[in-house]
Amino acid sequence: MLWRVLVGSALLALCLPLPRVQPFVDTPWGIANASPAAGPAPSLVHRYAVNLARDFTHLDVEACLDPATPAAQRRLRVEFDLRRHASAPRLVAGGQERAAAWPQDFLVLPQDVQCVRYRVDLAAAVRDGSGMRRPAVRLGRDLRTTVDLWLLRPRLTGTQRIDIAFTLPAGSAVSAPWPRAEGRHRYRIHPSPGGSWGAVVAFGRFVPRTLVLAGGARLALVVLDGQPAPAAAMLAR
């Protein structure tokens, strides 16, 4: 198991990726029991591309569903912070875009729509809210965001997953709470009993460290910028 820790000014978060355990599945409404009578879910791979602006002021997201996604799973959860800070969604069908609007809860994609494109205003999100409730926090030259701020979430069951690829400014890194995939800044999001919990993703010029603990457990440590800086001696212990 890989534990993940973000350390920074006024921030200490420990994220424990949980194993996928059946018969539980993650749904847009929370955790539910899988129905044995429903039969095996189709093996779907959704592909997301996330492009971070050089000055960290916005994210451009393209969320593409697997072409075999059935109608019942073409409902994407729209969280409050995303609806508040994202531009109007653009639906892509046959290479052509058409404008849409964010609903209150779920964005239902017609069968001919392959992808959704939108821009998230990170600078506005940083100014929004207070304390740890803020969907985005600047920590010096680094940025912490909640996943709810920018991720459209389809329902995932069984072996279904999201392959997500980040394109970052030169010299930048990303720390995310999901298993890494092949390639630079790539991750895979699987269904999980903990999938509906809040999660954070950090961007910045940090260098992730991996520590091996007693018993073979690994600790992924990311030190974020900000004041006061974490004590180097404490981190070296």
mmCIF file of C-alpha atoms in Angstrom:
data_model
loop_
_atom_site.group_PDB
_atom_site.id
_atom_site.type_symbol
_atom_site.label_atom_id
_atom_site.label_comp_id
_atom_site.label_asym_id
_atom_site.label_seq_id
_atom_site.Cartn_x
_atom_site.Cartn_y
_atom_site.Cartn_z
ATOM 1 C CA MET A 1 0.000 0.000 0.000
ATOM 2 C CA LEU A 2 1.224 3.521 -0.808
ATOM 3 C CA TRP A 3 0.371 6.254 1.676
ATOM 4 C CA ARG A 4 0.397 9.844 0.423
ATOM 5 C CA VAL A 5 1.199 12.910 2.527
ATOM 6 C CA LEU A 6 1.067 16.568 1.511
ATOM 7 C CA VAL A 7 2.977 18.893 3.825
ATOM 8 C CA GLY A 8 2.809 22.670 3.557
ATOM 9 C CA SER A 9 1.854 25.885 5.248
ATOM 10 C CA ALA A 10 -1.372 25.210 7.194
ATOM 11 C CA LEU A 11 -1.769 21.912 5.357
ATOM 12 C CA LEU A 12 -1.228 18.324 6.361
ATOM 13 C CA ALA A 13 -3.263 15.697 4.546
ATOM 14 C CA LEU A 14 -2.905 11.934 4.674
ATOM 15 C CA CYS A 15 -4.625 10.022 1.875
ATOM 16 C CA LEU A 16 -4.922 6.255 2.092
ATOM 17 C CA PRO A 17 -5.870 4.616 -1.219
ATOM 18 C CA LEU A 18 -8.239 1.792 -0.339
ATOM 19 C CA PRO A 19 -8.300 -1.541 -2.142
ATOM 20 C CA ARG A 20 -11.242 -2.288 -4.371
ATOM 21 C CA VAL A 21 -13.545 -4.508 -2.355
ATOM 22 C CA GLN A 22 -16.670 -6.124 -3.733
ATOM 23 C CA PRO A 23 -19.622 -6.183 -3.426
ATOM 24 C CA PHE A 24 -19.326 -2.417 -2.867
ATOM 25 C CA VAL A 25 -19.244 0.036 -5.763
ATOM 26 C CA ASP A 26 -18.848 3.792 -5.913
ATOM 27 C CA THR A 27 -21.922 5.576 -7.236
ATOM 28 C CA PRO A 28 -22.631 9.282 -7.835
ATOM 29 C CA TRP A 29 -24.857 9.116 -4.750
ATOM 30 C CA GLY A 30 -22.282 7.484 -2.431
ATOM 31 C CA ILE A 31 -21.460 3.890 -1.545
ATOM 32 C CA ALA A 32 -23.907 1.174 -2.494
ATOM 33 C CA ASN A 33 -24.086 -2.603 -2.580
ATOM 34 C CA ALA A 34 -23.565 -4.150 -5.997
ATOM 35 C CA SER A 35 -26.476 -6.193 -7.222
ATOM 36 C CA PRO A 36 -25.506 -9.823 -7.959
ATOM 37 C CA ALA A 37 -28.426 -10.081 -10.385
ATOM 38 C CA ALA A 38 -27.145 -7.240 -12.542
ATOM 39 C CA GLY A 39 -24.461 -9.382 -14.185
ATOM 40 C CA PRO A 40 -20.892 -8.280 -14.948
ATOM 41 C CA ALA A 41 -20.474 -4.613 -15.838
ATOM 42 C CA PRO A 42 -18.939 -3.825 -19.233
ATOM 43 C CA SER A 43 -15.208 -3.106 -19.109
ATOM 44 C CA LEU A 44 -15.008 0.597 -19.898
ATOM 45 C CA VAL A 45 -12.025 2.969 -20.066
ATOM 46 C CA HIS A 46 -12.865 6.670 -20.010
ATOM 47 C CA ARG A 47 -10.080 9.061 -21.043
ATOM 48 C CA TYR A 48 -9.571 12.469 -19.449
ATOM 49 C CA ALA A 49 -7.023 15.123 -20.430
ATOM 50 C CA VAL A 50 -6.234 17.963 -18.005
ATOM 51 C CA ASN A 51 -4.106 20.931 -19.138
ATOM 52 C CA LEU A 52 -2.792 23.309 -16.465
ATOM 53 C CA ALA A 53 -2.086 26.935 -17.469
ATOM 54 C CA ARG A 54 1.480 28.157 -17.102
ATOM 55 C CA ASP A 55 0.472 30.668 -14.410
ATOM 56 C CA PHE A 56 -1.808 28.178 -12.600
ATOM 57 C CA THR A 57 -4.859 30.413 -13.222
ATOM 58 C CA HIS A 58 -7.008 27.838 -15.006
ATOM 59 C CA LEU A 59 -7.372 24.197 -16.031
ATOM 60 C CA ASP A 60 -8.675 22.997 -19.395
ATOM 61 C CA VAL A 61 -10.398 19.618 -19.143
ATOM 62 C CA GLU A 62 -11.531 17.190 -21.829
ATOM 63 C CA ALA A 63 -13.533 14.244 -20.496
ATOM 64 C CA CYS A 64 -14.197 11.501 -23.052
ATOM 65 C CA LEU A 65 -16.368 8.491 -22.302
ATOM 66 C CA ASP A 66 -15.643 5.020 -23.611
ATOM 67 C CA PRO A 67 -17.634 4.614 -26.866
ATOM 68 C CA ALA A 68 -19.291 1.498 -25.404
ATOM 69 C CA THR A 69 -20.701 3.356 -22.386
ATOM 70 C CA PRO A 70 -24.389 2.401 -21.981
ATOM 71 C CA ALA A 71 -27.036 5.103 -21.610
ATOM 72 C CA ALA A 72 -27.492 4.358 -17.905
ATOM 73 C CA GLN A 73 -23.846 5.321 -17.236
ATOM 74 C CA ARG A 74 -23.725 8.492 -19.338
ATOM 75 C CA ARG A 75 -24.617 10.579 -16.272
ATOM 76 C CA LEU A 76 -21.693 12.639 -14.986
ATOM 77 C CA ARG A 77 -21.791 14.004 -11.459
ATOM 78 C CA VAL A 78 -21.441 17.821 -11.392
ATOM 79 C CA GLU A 79 -20.220 19.045 -8.006
ATOM 80 C CA PHE A 80 -21.116 22.484 -6.644
ATOM 81 C CA ASP A 81 -17.590 23.915 -6.932
ATOM 82 C CA LEU A 82 -17.209 22.750 -10.527
ATOM 83 C CA ARG A 83 -20.543 24.271 -11.509
ATOM 84 C CA ARG A 84 -19.546 27.520 -9.779
ATOM 85 C CA HIS A 85 -16.094 27.933 -11.334
ATOM 86 C CA ALA A 86 -16.179 26.130 -14.709
ATOM 87 C CA SER A 87 -17.107 27.656 -18.033
ATOM 88 C CA ALA A 88 -20.199 26.360 -19.799
ATOM 89 C CA PRO A 89 -19.572 22.798 -21.037
ATOM 90 C CA ARG A 90 -19.003 22.165 -24.734
ATOM 91 C CA LEU A 91 -20.257 18.804 -25.992
ATOM 92 C CA VAL A 92 -18.212 17.141 -28.739
ATOM 93 C CA ALA A 93 -20.031 14.951 -31.282
ATOM 94 C CA GLY A 94 -18.540 13.902 -34.596
ATOM 95 C CA GLY A 95 -15.708 16.395 -34.230
ATOM 96 C CA GLN A 96 -18.153 19.303 -33.788
ATOM 97 C CA GLU A 97 -18.768 21.260 -30.580
ATOM 98 C CA ARG A 98 -22.097 22.489 -29.301
ATOM 99 C CA ALA A 99 -22.798 24.595 -26.236
ATOM 100 C CA ALA A 100 -24.603 23.272 -23.182
ATOM 101 C CA ALA A 101 -25.282 24.386 -19.606
ATOM 102 C CA TRP A 102 -24.392 22.896 -16.245
ATOM 103 C CA PRO A 103 -27.342 21.153 -14.540
ATOM 104 C CA GLN A 104 -27.853 21.111 -10.783
ATOM 105 C CA ASP A 105 -26.603 17.559 -10.288
ATOM 106 C CA PHE A 106 -25.887 15.333 -13.311
ATOM 107 C CA LEU A 107 -24.816 16.132 -16.855
ATOM 108 C CA VAL A 108 -26.506 13.515 -19.054
ATOM 109 C CA LEU A 109 -24.656 12.982 -22.341
ATOM 110 C CA PRO A 110 -26.627 12.005 -25.451
ATOM 111 C CA GLN A 111 -25.425 8.830 -27.154
ATOM 112 C CA ASP A 112 -23.782 10.765 -30.007
ATOM 113 C CA VAL A 113 -21.594 12.854 -27.661
ATOM 114 C CA GLN A 114 -18.066 11.509 -27.160
ATOM 115 C CA CYS A 115 -16.473 14.212 -24.984
ATOM 116 C CA VAL A 116 -17.120 17.226 -22.775
ATOM 117 C CA ARG A 117 -14.752 20.217 -22.718
ATOM 118 C CA TYR A 118 -14.656 23.003 -20.140
ATOM 119 C CA ARG A 119 -12.293 25.455 -18.429
ATOM 120 C CA VAL A 120 -12.021 25.798 -14.654
ATOM 121 C CA ASP A 121 -11.130 29.225 -13.228
ATOM 122 C CA LEU A 122 -8.562 28.340 -10.573
ATOM 123 C CA ALA A 123 -7.817 31.973 -9.722
ATOM 124 C CA ALA A 124 -11.488 32.553 -8.837
ATOM 125 C CA ALA A 125 -11.571 29.311 -6.846
ATOM 126 C CA VAL A 126 -8.589 30.482 -4.789
ATOM 127 C CA ARG A 127 -10.565 33.611 -3.818
ATOM 128 C CA ASP A 128 -13.685 31.591 -2.989
ATOM 129 C CA GLY A 129 -14.586 30.349 0.471
ATOM 130 C CA SER A 130 -12.425 30.439 3.582
ATOM 131 C CA GLY A 131 -9.951 28.188 5.365
ATOM 132 C CA MET A 132 -9.777 24.548 4.286
ATOM 133 C CA ARG A 133 -13.244 24.846 2.701
ATOM 134 C CA ARG A 134 -11.694 26.712 -0.217
ATOM 135 C CA PRO A 135 -11.719 24.544 -3.357
ATOM 136 C CA ALA A 136 -8.254 25.842 -4.273
ATOM 137 C CA VAL A 137 -5.450 27.211 -2.089
ATOM 138 C CA ARG A 138 -2.197 28.853 -3.203
ATOM 139 C CA LEU A 139 0.749 27.851 -1.036
ATOM 140 C CA GLY A 140 3.599 30.006 -2.264
ATOM 141 C CA ARG A 141 4.366 28.805 -5.766
ATOM 142 C CA ASP A 142 2.255 25.629 -5.361
ATOM 143 C CA LEU A 143 -1.482 25.011 -5.633
ATOM 144 C CA ARG A 144 -3.798 22.618 -3.806
ATOM 145 C CA THR A 145 -7.183 21.828 -5.378
ATOM 146 C CA THR A 146 -10.081 19.628 -4.416
ATOM 147 C CA VAL A 147 -11.032 16.990 -6.969
ATOM 148 C CA ASP A 148 -14.637 18.228 -6.814
ATOM 149 C CA LEU A 149 -13.499 21.534 -8.307
ATOM 150 C CA TRP A 150 -12.649 20.136 -11.736
ATOM 151 C CA LEU A 151 -13.481 16.417 -12.099
ATOM 152 C CA LEU A 152 -16.706 15.272 -13.777
ATOM 153 C CA ARG A 153 -17.422 11.858 -12.285
ATOM 154 C CA PRO A 154 -19.124 9.042 -14.165
ATOM 155 C CA ARG A 155 -20.373 6.006 -12.285
ATOM 156 C CA LEU A 156 -17.648 3.344 -12.174
ATOM 157 C CA THR A 157 -18.256 -0.332 -11.399
ATOM 158 C CA GLY A 158 -16.289 -3.570 -11.698
ATOM 159 C CA THR A 159 -13.204 -3.196 -13.908
ATOM 160 C CA GLN A 160 -14.201 0.203 -15.274
ATOM 161 C CA ARG A 161 -11.772 3.085 -14.837
ATOM 162 C CA ILE A 162 -10.740 6.584 -15.873
ATOM 163 C CA ASP A 163 -7.327 7.077 -17.468
ATOM 164 C CA ILE A 164 -6.347 10.671 -16.708
ATOM 165 C CA ALA A 165 -3.367 12.512 -18.225
ATOM 166 C CA PHE A 166 -2.084 15.871 -16.994
ATOM 167 C CA THR A 167 -0.202 18.338 -19.184
ATOM 168 C CA LEU A 168 1.776 20.678 -16.936
ATOM 169 C CA PRO A 169 4.012 23.730 -17.329
ATOM 170 C CA ALA A 170 7.711 22.958 -17.668
ATOM 171 C CA GLY A 171 9.279 22.081 -14.327
ATOM 172 C CA SER A 172 5.951 21.402 -12.609
ATOM 173 C CA ALA A 173 4.706 18.216 -10.963
ATOM 174 C CA VAL A 174 1.376 16.798 -9.811
ATOM 175 C CA SER A 175 0.516 14.773 -6.707
ATOM 176 C CA ALA A 176 -2.765 12.842 -6.994
ATOM 177 C CA PRO A 177 -4.398 10.156 -4.791
ATOM 178 C CA TRP A 178 -4.711 7.536 -7.548
ATOM 179 C CA PRO A 179 -2.466 4.734 -8.857
ATOM 180 C CA ARG A 180 0.063 5.844 -11.438
ATOM 181 C CA ALA A 181 -0.219 4.657 -15.030
ATOM 182 C CA GLU A 182 2.457 4.316 -17.694
ATOM 183 C CA GLY A 183 3.679 7.641 -19.009
ATOM 184 C CA ARG A 184 4.432 11.017 -17.487
ATOM 185 C CA HIS A 185 1.792 12.558 -15.197
ATOM 186 C CA ARG A 186 -0.727 9.780 -15.877
ATOM 187 C CA TYR A 187 -3.057 8.105 -13.382
ATOM 188 C CA ARG A 188 -5.891 5.584 -13.253
ATOM 189 C CA ILE A 189 -9.079 6.104 -11.255
ATOM 190 C CA HIS A 190 -10.817 2.858 -10.250
ATOM 191 C CA PRO A 191 -14.065 2.254 -8.373
ATOM 192 C CA SER A 192 -13.346 2.142 -4.669
ATOM 193 C CA PRO A 193 -15.236 2.063 -1.358
ATOM 194 C CA GLY A 194 -13.480 5.361 -0.623
ATOM 195 C CA GLY A 195 -14.129 6.865 -4.048
ATOM 196 C CA SER A 196 -16.802 9.276 -2.852
ATOM 197 C CA TRP A 197 -14.635 10.781 -0.111
ATOM 198 C CA GLY A 198 -13.117 14.218 -0.592
ATOM 199 C CA ALA A 199 -9.665 14.170 -2.164
ATOM 200 C CA VAL A 200 -7.059 16.751 -3.108
ATOM 201 C CA VAL A 201 -4.626 17.129 -5.988
ATOM 202 C CA ALA A 202 -1.546 19.369 -5.721
ATOM 203 C CA PHE A 203 0.377 21.100 -8.504
ATOM 204 C CA GLY A 204 3.724 22.844 -8.201
ATOM 205 C CA ARG A 205 7.498 22.674 -8.413
ATOM 206 C CA PHE A 206 7.871 20.164 -5.606
ATOM 207 C CA VAL A 207 9.796 16.907 -5.934
ATOM 208 C CA PRO A 208 7.819 13.891 -4.614
ATOM 209 C CA ARG A 209 9.749 11.634 -2.238
ATOM 210 C CA THR A 210 9.069 7.988 -1.461
ATOM 211 C CA LEU A 211 10.006 6.661 1.970
ATOM 212 C CA VAL A 212 10.038 2.937 2.822
ATOM 213 C CA LEU A 213 8.657 2.313 6.299
ATOM 214 C CA ALA A 214 8.954 -0.673 8.602
ATOM 215 C CA GLY A 215 7.155 -3.673 7.165
ATOM 216 C CA GLY A 216 7.676 -2.519 3.578
ATOM 217 C CA ALA A 217 4.919 0.112 3.456
ATOM 218 C CA ARG A 218 5.770 3.092 1.257
ATOM 219 C CA LEU A 219 5.074 6.729 2.103
ATOM 220 C CA ALA A 220 4.786 9.240 -0.756
ATOM 221 C CA LEU A 221 5.778 12.632 0.699
ATOM 222 C CA VAL A 222 5.243 15.974 -1.028
ATOM 223 C CA VAL A 223 6.413 19.200 0.634
ATOM 224 C CA LEU A 224 4.423 22.186 -0.605
ATOM 225 C CA ASP A 225 5.657 25.764 -0.667
ATOM 226 C CA GLY A 226 4.447 28.441 1.739
ATOM 227 C CA GLN A 227 5.246 30.119 5.044
ATOM 228 C CA PRO A 228 6.221 28.970 7.543
ATOM 229 C CA ALA A 229 8.199 26.288 5.753
ATOM 230 C CA PRO A 230 8.233 22.784 7.293
ATOM 231 C CA ALA A 231 11.278 22.141 9.488
ATOM 232 C CA ALA A 232 13.891 20.289 7.429
ATOM 233 C CA ALA A 233 15.093 18.389 10.489
ATOM 234 C CA MET A 234 11.589 17.094 11.207
ATOM 235 C CA LEU A 235 11.128 15.913 7.624
ATOM 236 C CA ALA A 236 14.490 14.106 7.705
ATOM 237 C CA ARG A 237 13.496 11.920 10.679
#
